[in-house]
mmCIF file of C-alpha atoms in Angstrom:
data_model
loop_
_atom_site.group_PDB
_atom_site.id
_atom_site.type_symbol
_atom_site.label_atom_id
_atom_site.label_comp_id
_atom_site.label_asym_id
_atom_site.label_seq_id
_atom_site.Cartn_x
_atom_site.Cartn_y
_atom_site.Cartn_z
ATOM 1 C CA VAL A 1 -25.506 -21.385 75.812
ATOM 2 C CA ARG A 2 -27.033 -18.944 73.340
ATOM 3 C CA ALA A 3 -25.232 -16.693 70.895
ATOM 4 C CA SER A 4 -26.041 -14.607 67.831
ATOM 5 C CA TRP A 5 -24.048 -12.513 65.404
ATOM 6 C CA PRO A 6 -26.237 -10.233 63.248
ATOM 7 C CA THR A 7 -23.267 -9.021 61.176
ATOM 8 C CA ARG A 8 -22.453 -10.337 57.682
ATOM 9 C CA GLY A 9 -24.165 -13.584 58.597
ATOM 10 C CA ALA A 10 -26.628 -14.775 61.202
ATOM 11 C CA ALA A 11 -26.121 -17.559 63.708
ATOM 12 C CA LYS A 12 -28.022 -19.014 66.611
ATOM 13 C CA PHE A 13 -27.523 -22.219 68.490
ATOM 14 C CA ASP A 14 -28.396 -23.977 71.742
ATOM 15 C CA ILE A 15 -26.251 -26.544 73.541
ATOM 16 C CA GLN A 16 -27.186 -28.490 76.649
ATOM 17 C CA LEU A 17 -24.852 -30.834 78.515
ATOM 18 C CA SER A 18 -25.821 -32.950 81.489
ATOM 19 C CA GLY A 19 -24.543 -36.015 83.304
ATOM 20 C CA GLY A 20 -21.092 -37.188 84.247
ATOM 21 C CA ARG A 21 -17.860 -37.609 82.356
ATOM 22 C CA LEU A 22 -17.850 -38.839 78.772
ATOM 23 C CA ALA A 23 -17.677 -42.597 79.276
ATOM 24 C CA ILE A 24 -17.077 -43.336 75.604
ATOM 25 C CA ALA A 25 -13.724 -41.561 75.746
ATOM 26 C CA ASP A 26 -12.595 -43.864 78.541
ATOM 27 C CA GLY A 27 -13.595 -47.173 77.015
ATOM 28 C CA ALA A 28 -10.422 -49.173 77.689
ATOM 29 C CA PRO A 29 -11.159 -52.633 79.136
ATOM 30 C CA GLY A 30 -11.202 -52.880 82.897
ATOM 31 C CA ARG A 31 -12.104 -49.234 83.633
ATOM 32 C CA HIS A 32 -15.285 -48.142 85.342
ATOM 33 C CA ALA A 33 -17.457 -45.766 83.360
ATOM 34 C CA GLY A 34 -18.977 -42.759 85.043
ATOM 35 C CA ALA A 35 -22.490 -41.413 84.607
ATOM 36 C CA PRO A 36 -23.375 -41.183 80.909
ATOM 37 C CA LEU A 37 -23.009 -37.796 79.274
ATOM 38 C CA ARG A 38 -26.154 -36.515 77.558
ATOM 39 C CA ILE A 39 -25.861 -33.973 74.739
ATOM 40 C CA VAL A 40 -28.642 -31.915 73.141
ATOM 41 C CA THR A 41 -27.913 -29.268 70.527
ATOM 42 C CA GLN A 42 -29.684 -27.423 67.733
ATOM 43 C CA GLY A 43 -28.821 -24.383 65.696
ATOM 44 C CA GLU A 44 -28.665 -22.554 62.412
ATOM 45 C CA LEU A 45 -26.188 -20.494 60.422
ATOM 46 C CA SER A 46 -27.497 -18.375 57.565
ATOM 47 C CA ASP A 47 -26.281 -15.861 54.968
ATOM 48 C CA TRP A 48 -22.582 -16.175 55.706
ATOM 49 C CA VAL A 49 -20.224 -14.737 53.083
ATOM 50 C CA GLY A 50 -16.437 -14.710 53.118
ATOM 51 C CA PRO A 51 -13.555 -14.176 50.669
ATOM 52 C CA GLN A 52 -13.557 -17.829 49.571
ATOM 53 C CA PHE A 53 -16.894 -19.185 50.771
ATOM 54 C CA LYS A 54 -20.611 -18.583 50.775
ATOM 55 C CA LEU A 55 -23.305 -20.267 52.848
ATOM 56 C CA ALA A 56 -27.036 -19.701 52.501
ATOM 57 C CA ARG A 57 -28.124 -21.909 55.393
ATOM 58 C CA LEU A 58 -26.788 -24.639 57.677
ATOM 59 C CA GLN A 59 -29.161 -26.235 60.198
ATOM 60 C CA TRP A 60 -28.471 -28.983 62.707
ATOM 61 C CA SER A 61 -30.104 -30.757 65.609
ATOM 62 C CA ALA A 62 -28.904 -33.674 67.719
ATOM 63 C CA HIS A 63 -29.573 -35.513 70.916
ATOM 64 C CA GLY A 64 -27.702 -38.495 72.244
ATOM 65 C CA SER A 65 -25.866 -40.040 75.143
ATOM 66 C CA SER A 66 -22.616 -41.859 75.805
ATOM 67 C CA ASP A 67 -24.774 -44.755 77.016
ATOM 68 C CA PRO A 68 -24.408 -47.243 74.113
ATOM 69 C CA GLN A 69 -28.072 -48.254 74.342
ATOM 70 C CA ALA A 70 -29.572 -44.747 74.563
ATOM 71 C CA PRO A 71 -31.391 -43.348 71.509
ATOM 72 C CA LEU A 72 -29.231 -41.322 69.156
ATOM 73 C CA ALA A 73 -30.596 -38.915 66.572
ATOM 74 C CA ALA A 74 -28.904 -36.142 64.617
ATOM 75 C CA SER A 75 -29.435 -34.295 61.366
ATOM 76 C CA VAL A 76 -27.476 -31.681 59.447
ATOM 77 C CA THR A 77 -28.891 -29.813 56.448
ATOM 78 C CA LEU A 78 -26.868 -27.586 54.148
ATOM 79 C CA VAL A 79 -28.440 -25.307 51.542
ATOM 80 C CA ASP A 80 -26.370 -23.589 48.840
ATOM 81 C CA GLY A 81 -22.814 -23.788 50.143
ATOM 82 C CA GLN A 82 -19.796 -22.808 48.089
ATOM 83 C CA VAL A 83 -16.017 -22.919 48.681
ATOM 84 C CA GLY A 84 -14.017 -21.532 45.784
ATOM 85 C CA VAL A 85 -15.539 -23.013 42.628
ATOM 86 C CA ALA A 86 -16.973 -26.070 44.440
ATOM 87 C CA ARG A 87 -20.679 -25.714 45.178
ATOM 88 C CA ILE A 88 -23.299 -27.901 46.878
ATOM 89 C CA ALA A 89 -26.917 -26.982 46.235
ATOM 90 C CA HIS A 90 -28.358 -29.189 48.968
ATOM 91 C CA ALA A 91 -27.031 -31.871 51.316
ATOM 92 C CA GLN A 92 -28.447 -33.696 54.312
ATOM 93 C CA ALA A 93 -26.876 -36.125 56.780
ATOM 94 C CA THR A 94 -29.028 -38.125 59.217
ATOM 95 C CA LEU A 95 -27.750 -40.249 62.104
ATOM 96 C CA SER A 96 -30.153 -42.642 63.855
ATOM 97 C CA GLY A 97 -30.225 -45.611 66.221
ATOM 98 C CA SER A 98 -27.796 -45.684 69.167
ATOM 99 C CA LEU A 99 -24.060 -45.888 69.720
ATOM 100 C CA ALA A 100 -24.432 -49.658 69.900
ATOM 101 C CA GLU A 101 -26.367 -49.904 66.600
ATOM 102 C CA HIS A 102 -26.435 -46.848 64.346
ATOM 103 C CA GLN A 103 -26.883 -45.703 60.754
ATOM 104 C CA LEU A 104 -25.660 -42.648 58.876
ATOM 105 C CA ALA A 105 -27.509 -41.649 55.694
ATOM 106 C CA LEU A 106 -26.156 -38.957 53.391
ATOM 107 C CA ASN A 107 -27.653 -37.459 50.257
ATOM 108 C CA GLY A 108 -26.783 -34.359 48.313
ATOM 109 C CA ASP A 109 -27.079 -32.487 45.032
ATOM 110 C CA ALA A 110 -24.397 -30.441 43.317
ATOM 111 C CA PRO A 111 -24.810 -28.386 40.106
ATOM 112 C CA VAL A 112 -21.763 -29.996 38.511
ATOM 113 C CA SER A 113 -21.587 -32.426 35.627
ATOM 114 C CA PRO A 114 -19.212 -35.379 35.362
ATOM 115 C CA PRO A 115 -16.056 -34.766 33.315
ATOM 116 C CA ALA A 116 -16.645 -34.963 29.575
ATOM 117 C CA TRP A 117 -14.717 -38.218 29.179
ATOM 118 C CA VAL A 118 -16.795 -39.816 31.960
ATOM 119 C CA ALA A 119 -19.989 -38.563 30.310
ATOM 120 C CA HIS A 120 -18.931 -40.253 27.069
ATOM 121 C CA LEU A 121 -17.952 -43.540 28.753
ATOM 122 C CA ALA A 122 -21.166 -43.752 30.769
ATOM 123 C CA ASN A 123 -23.388 -42.394 27.963
ATOM 124 C CA ILE A 124 -24.699 -39.688 30.267
ATOM 125 C CA GLY A 125 -25.357 -37.079 27.599
ATOM 126 C CA ASN A 126 -26.000 -33.490 28.685
ATOM 127 C CA ALA A 127 -26.610 -34.002 32.419
ATOM 128 C CA ASN A 128 -25.665 -30.871 34.365
ATOM 129 C CA ALA A 129 -25.900 -32.037 37.995
ATOM 130 C CA THR A 130 -24.804 -34.868 40.277
ATOM 131 C CA HIS A 131 -26.747 -36.620 43.056
ATOM 132 C CA LEU A 132 -25.194 -38.627 45.923
ATOM 133 C CA ASP A 133 -26.824 -41.357 48.012
ATOM 134 C CA ALA A 134 -24.814 -43.102 50.740
ATOM 135 C CA VAL A 135 -25.712 -45.252 53.760
ATOM 136 C CA LEU A 136 -23.232 -46.427 56.417
ATOM 137 C CA GLN A 137 -24.287 -48.784 59.225
ATOM 138 C CA GLY A 138 -22.230 -49.398 62.350
ATOM 139 C CA ARG A 139 -21.973 -51.300 65.626
ATOM 140 C CA TRP A 140 -20.018 -50.006 68.633
ATOM 141 C CA ARG A 141 -18.519 -52.640 70.981
ATOM 142 C CA PRO A 142 -15.895 -50.821 73.096
ATOM 143 C CA GLN A 143 -15.739 -53.453 75.855
ATOM 144 C CA ALA A 144 -15.468 -56.552 73.633
ATOM 145 C CA ALA A 145 -11.947 -57.862 74.252
ATOM 146 C CA GLY A 146 -10.074 -59.239 71.268
ATOM 147 C CA THR A 147 -12.597 -57.992 68.702
ATOM 148 C CA PRO A 148 -12.958 -54.719 66.757
ATOM 149 C CA ALA A 149 -14.387 -51.838 68.777
ATOM 150 C CA TRP A 150 -16.392 -50.640 65.765
ATOM 151 C CA LEU A 151 -17.851 -52.698 62.930
ATOM 152 C CA GLY A 152 -19.153 -50.915 59.852
ATOM 153 C CA HIS A 153 -21.054 -51.834 56.714
ATOM 154 C CA LEU A 154 -21.256 -49.529 53.702
ATOM 155 C CA ALA A 155 -24.738 -50.403 52.498
ATOM 156 C CA GLN A 156 -24.946 -47.889 49.647
ATOM 157 C CA PHE A 157 -22.801 -45.429 47.726
ATOM 158 C CA ASP A 158 -24.102 -44.127 44.399
ATOM 159 C CA LEU A 159 -23.276 -41.067 42.323
ATOM 160 C CA ARG A 160 -25.929 -40.350 39.694
ATOM 161 C CA ALA A 161 -25.954 -37.811 36.917
ATOM 162 C CA ALA A 162 -29.104 -35.683 36.754
ATOM 163 C CA ASN A 163 -30.610 -32.683 35.013
ATOM 164 C CA ASP A 164 -31.250 -29.663 37.224
ATOM 165 C CA PRO A 165 -33.170 -26.891 35.423
ATOM 166 C CA LYS A 166 -31.924 -24.382 38.020
ATOM 167 C CA ALA A 167 -28.246 -25.209 37.516
ATOM 168 C CA ALA A 168 -26.426 -22.526 35.578
ATOM 169 C CA PRO A 169 -24.457 -23.828 32.597
ATOM 170 C CA LEU A 170 -20.694 -23.778 32.963
ATOM 171 C CA PRO A 171 -18.908 -21.189 30.791
ATOM 172 C CA ALA A 172 -17.505 -22.773 27.646
ATOM 173 C CA SER A 173 -14.352 -21.698 25.862
ATOM 174 C CA PRO A 174 -14.528 -21.030 22.090
ATOM 175 C CA ALA A 175 -12.553 -24.218 21.469
ATOM 176 C CA SER A 176 -15.211 -26.279 23.230
ATOM 177 C CA ALA A 177 -18.237 -24.533 21.712
ATOM 178 C CA ALA A 178 -18.782 -27.294 19.126
ATOM 179 C CA ALA A 179 -18.470 -29.994 21.786
ATOM 180 C CA ALA A 180 -20.923 -28.111 24.009
ATOM 181 C CA ALA A 181 -23.411 -27.883 21.138
ATOM 182 C CA ARG A 182 -23.137 -31.625 20.529
ATOM 183 C CA ALA A 183 -23.582 -32.350 24.239
ATOM 184 C CA ALA A 184 -26.678 -30.141 24.391
ATOM 185 C CA SER A 185 -28.344 -32.214 21.670
ATOM 186 C CA ALA A 186 -27.085 -35.593 22.896
ATOM 187 C CA PRO A 187 -29.621 -38.057 24.288
ATOM 188 C CA THR A 188 -29.601 -38.042 28.083
ATOM 189 C CA VAL A 189 -30.027 -41.162 30.174
ATOM 190 C CA VAL A 190 -32.260 -40.242 33.124
ATOM 191 C CA ASN A 191 -30.260 -40.277 36.377
ATOM 192 C CA PRO A 192 -27.644 -42.849 35.285
ATOM 193 C CA THR A 193 -25.464 -44.210 38.065
ATOM 194 C CA TRP A 194 -21.900 -43.516 36.962
ATOM 195 C CA ILE A 195 -20.259 -44.581 40.251
ATOM 196 C CA HIS A 196 -21.716 -47.510 42.202
ATOM 197 C CA VAL A 197 -19.887 -49.080 45.153
ATOM 198 C CA LYS A 198 -21.007 -52.565 46.126
ATOM 199 C CA PRO A 199 -21.754 -53.083 49.839
ATOM 200 C CA PHE A 200 -18.708 -54.067 51.923
ATOM 201 C CA ASP A 201 -17.648 -54.329 55.570
ATOM 202 C CA LEU A 202 -14.991 -52.417 57.498
ATOM 203 C CA SER A 203 -13.802 -52.345 61.108
ATOM 204 C CA LEU A 204 -11.714 -50.339 63.572
ATOM 205 C CA SER A 205 -9.643 -51.998 66.307
ATOM 206 C CA ARG A 206 -7.663 -50.676 69.257
ATOM 207 C CA ASN A 207 -4.474 -51.869 70.924
ATOM 208 C CA ALA A 208 -4.050 -52.857 74.575
ATOM 209 C CA ALA A 209 -3.639 -49.196 75.558
ATOM 210 C CA GLY A 210 -7.020 -48.322 74.054
ATOM 211 C CA GLU A 211 -5.562 -46.383 71.105
ATOM 212 C CA TRP A 212 -6.941 -46.759 67.597
ATOM 213 C CA GLN A 213 -4.657 -49.177 65.810
ATOM 214 C CA THR A 214 -6.056 -50.879 62.696
ATOM 215 C CA LEU A 215 -8.615 -50.138 60.002
ATOM 216 C CA ARG A 216 -9.620 -53.189 57.949
ATOM 217 C CA VAL A 217 -11.629 -53.125 54.728
ATOM 218 C CA ALA A 218 -13.230 -56.316 53.476
ATOM 219 C CA ALA A 219 -13.204 -57.398 49.847
ATOM 220 C CA GLY A 220 -15.508 -55.346 47.633
ATOM 221 C CA GLY A 221 -16.020 -53.769 44.282
ATOM 222 C CA ALA A 222 -17.158 -50.673 42.425
ATOM 223 C CA GLU A 223 -18.532 -49.892 38.977
ATOM 224 C CA PHE A 224 -17.273 -46.732 37.318
ATOM 225 C CA ALA A 225 -18.540 -45.582 33.919
ATOM 226 C CA GLY A 226 -18.796 -49.089 32.537
ATOM 227 C CA LEU A 227 -15.656 -50.476 34.233
ATOM 228 C CA ALA A 228 -15.704 -52.916 37.162
ATOM 229 C CA LEU A 229 -13.055 -52.558 39.895
ATOM 230 C CA ASN A 230 -12.637 -55.237 42.577
ATOM 231 C CA TRP A 231 -10.351 -55.181 45.601
ATOM 232 C CA GLN A 232 -9.175 -57.788 48.085
ATOM 233 C CA PRO A 233 -9.204 -57.361 51.892
ATOM 234 C CA SER A 234 -6.920 -54.476 52.795
ATOM 235 C CA PHE A 235 -5.788 -52.721 55.957
ATOM 236 C CA TRP A 236 -4.167 -49.657 57.516
ATOM 237 C CA SER A 237 -2.271 -49.887 60.831
ATOM 238 C CA ALA A 238 -1.059 -46.987 62.950
ATOM 239 C CA PRO A 239 2.658 -46.781 63.839
ATOM 240 C CA ALA A 240 3.502 -49.401 66.473
ATOM 241 C CA THR A 241 5.969 -47.079 68.227
ATOM 242 C CA PRO A 242 6.613 -43.323 68.156
ATOM 243 C CA GLY A 243 8.559 -42.384 65.054
ATOM 244 C CA ALA A 244 7.697 -45.602 63.251
ATOM 245 C CA SER A 245 5.747 -45.736 59.988
ATOM 246 C CA ALA A 246 2.141 -46.642 59.478
ATOM 247 C CA HIS A 247 1.502 -49.800 57.438
ATOM 248 C CA TRP A 248 -1.102 -50.281 54.737
ATOM 249 C CA ALA A 249 -1.721 -52.528 51.748
ATOM 250 C CA VAL A 250 -4.223 -52.602 48.850
ATOM 251 C CA ASP A 251 -4.757 -55.161 46.083
ATOM 252 C CA ALA A 252 -7.169 -54.252 43.270
ATOM 253 C CA ALA A 253 -7.977 -55.367 39.728
ATOM 254 C CA LEU A 254 -10.122 -54.241 36.825
ATOM 255 C CA ALA A 255 -12.388 -56.928 35.417
ATOM 256 C CA PRO A 256 -11.781 -57.741 31.711
ATOM 257 C CA PHE A 257 -13.121 -54.949 29.509
ATOM 258 C CA SER A 258 -13.556 -54.376 25.792
ATOM 259 C CA VAL A 259 -10.944 -51.897 24.551
ATOM 260 C CA ALA A 260 -12.889 -51.102 21.378
ATOM 261 C CA GLN A 261 -16.111 -50.458 23.282
ATOM 262 C CA LEU A 262 -14.284 -48.225 25.745
ATOM 263 C CA MET A 263 -12.556 -46.224 23.021
ATOM 264 C CA ALA A 264 -15.720 -45.985 20.921
ATOM 265 C CA ARG A 265 -17.502 -44.340 23.842
ATOM 266 C CA ALA A 266 -14.622 -41.957 24.498
ATOM 267 C CA GLN A 267 -14.087 -41.135 20.790
ATOM 268 C CA PRO A 268 -17.298 -42.039 18.932
ATOM 269 C CA ALA A 269 -16.250 -40.236 15.735
ATOM 270 C CA LEU A 270 -13.167 -42.415 15.122
ATOM 271 C CA GLY A 271 -14.998 -45.683 14.424
ATOM 272 C CA TRP A 272 -13.252 -47.947 16.937
ATOM 273 C CA HIS A 273 -14.060 -51.665 16.596
ATOM 274 C CA GLY A 274 -12.528 -55.017 17.560
ATOM 275 C CA ASP A 275 -12.745 -57.825 20.135
ATOM 276 C CA LEU A 276 -9.619 -57.151 22.255
ATOM 277 C CA GLN A 277 -10.224 -57.725 26.002
ATOM 278 C CA MET A 278 -7.818 -56.299 28.596
ATOM 279 C CA THR A 279 -7.434 -56.550 32.351
ATOM 280 C CA THR A 280 -5.276 -54.786 34.962
ATOM 281 C CA GLN A 281 -3.996 -55.643 38.438
ATOM 282 C CA LEU A 282 -2.415 -53.428 41.097
ATOM 283 C CA HIS A 283 -0.663 -54.146 44.385
ATOM 284 C CA ALA A 284 0.380 -51.205 46.569
ATOM 285 C CA ALA A 285 1.760 -51.311 50.110
ATOM 286 C CA PHE A 286 3.703 -49.086 52.485
ATOM 287 C CA ASP A 287 5.727 -50.069 55.573
ATOM 288 C CA GLY A 288 8.181 -47.195 55.617
ATOM 289 C CA GLN A 289 9.025 -48.013 52.009
ATOM 290 C CA TRP A 290 6.777 -48.156 48.949
ATOM 291 C CA HIS A 291 5.979 -51.490 47.290
ATOM 292 C CA VAL A 292 4.057 -51.172 44.024
ATOM 293 C CA ALA A 293 3.410 -53.732 41.303
ATOM 294 C CA ALA A 294 1.061 -53.209 38.344
ATOM 295 C CA GLN A 295 0.115 -55.342 35.362
ATOM 296 C CA LEU A 296 -1.792 -54.685 32.165
ATOM 297 C CA ALA A 297 -2.565 -57.847 30.230
ATOM 298 C CA ARG A 298 -4.624 -59.201 27.361
ATOM 299 C CA ALA A 299 -7.572 -61.265 28.575
ATOM 300 C CA GLY A 300 -8.802 -62.323 25.147
ATOM 301 C CA GLY A 301 -9.499 -61.266 21.565
#
């Protein structure tokens, strides 16, 4: 199939399909799979402009098969995309391996700076851009009875502040002119990681009818602007019967942190000092009704 639209934007793409029915969509135990479906596609969209969006270029290419052991490769590249005020300068997603063993890598750059309070807490300074690096690994086991059909491992997730000389400065209001001047002269830490998620496992399981039923997330943690968040194993389950409610539960806690150090970063001109340590805990669950419990407590000092 080939198509092109030389109007306000340009587009061209090729799609090739061959083989039998899509065996992966019929992966319930005890059923016979047909001939594997092979998919090959590549294309490009460029110079698309609409009332609320703008796209300089989007390119993609992929080839794969519903055979779990067949090679799988795909890539998507986005250059200068904007929806409303949100803009991405560059982003690329790459999928490799096979359905049985695969990896998705994502990286991107956006000409946006972290919020001012985050910049203070993380000592970022006058960074004007953000960079993302993420890697997700997975294993597909549709025929394994009694075990999850998909096992995942988030190997990396990092948001880093950066300085992009091509990023246009955000317009500042008169009230924030003094703060902007201070930020422009503030020392900048080179590419500081202001959000770091520690590696953790997750899985997807299906019920006896072959429908997706449960998402489980193993224990893990994240570091955010000098704070450490840890969570216990949590889950989400689809409704057991039509009209019923989905179930989910999350337990998380902030590691003890210095209140004075936190406030001194957020408000350096006020001279905060002291040795008070605080910690927080949160339990949230839903089974048709909300169950929430939160605690803020002194840990020392």
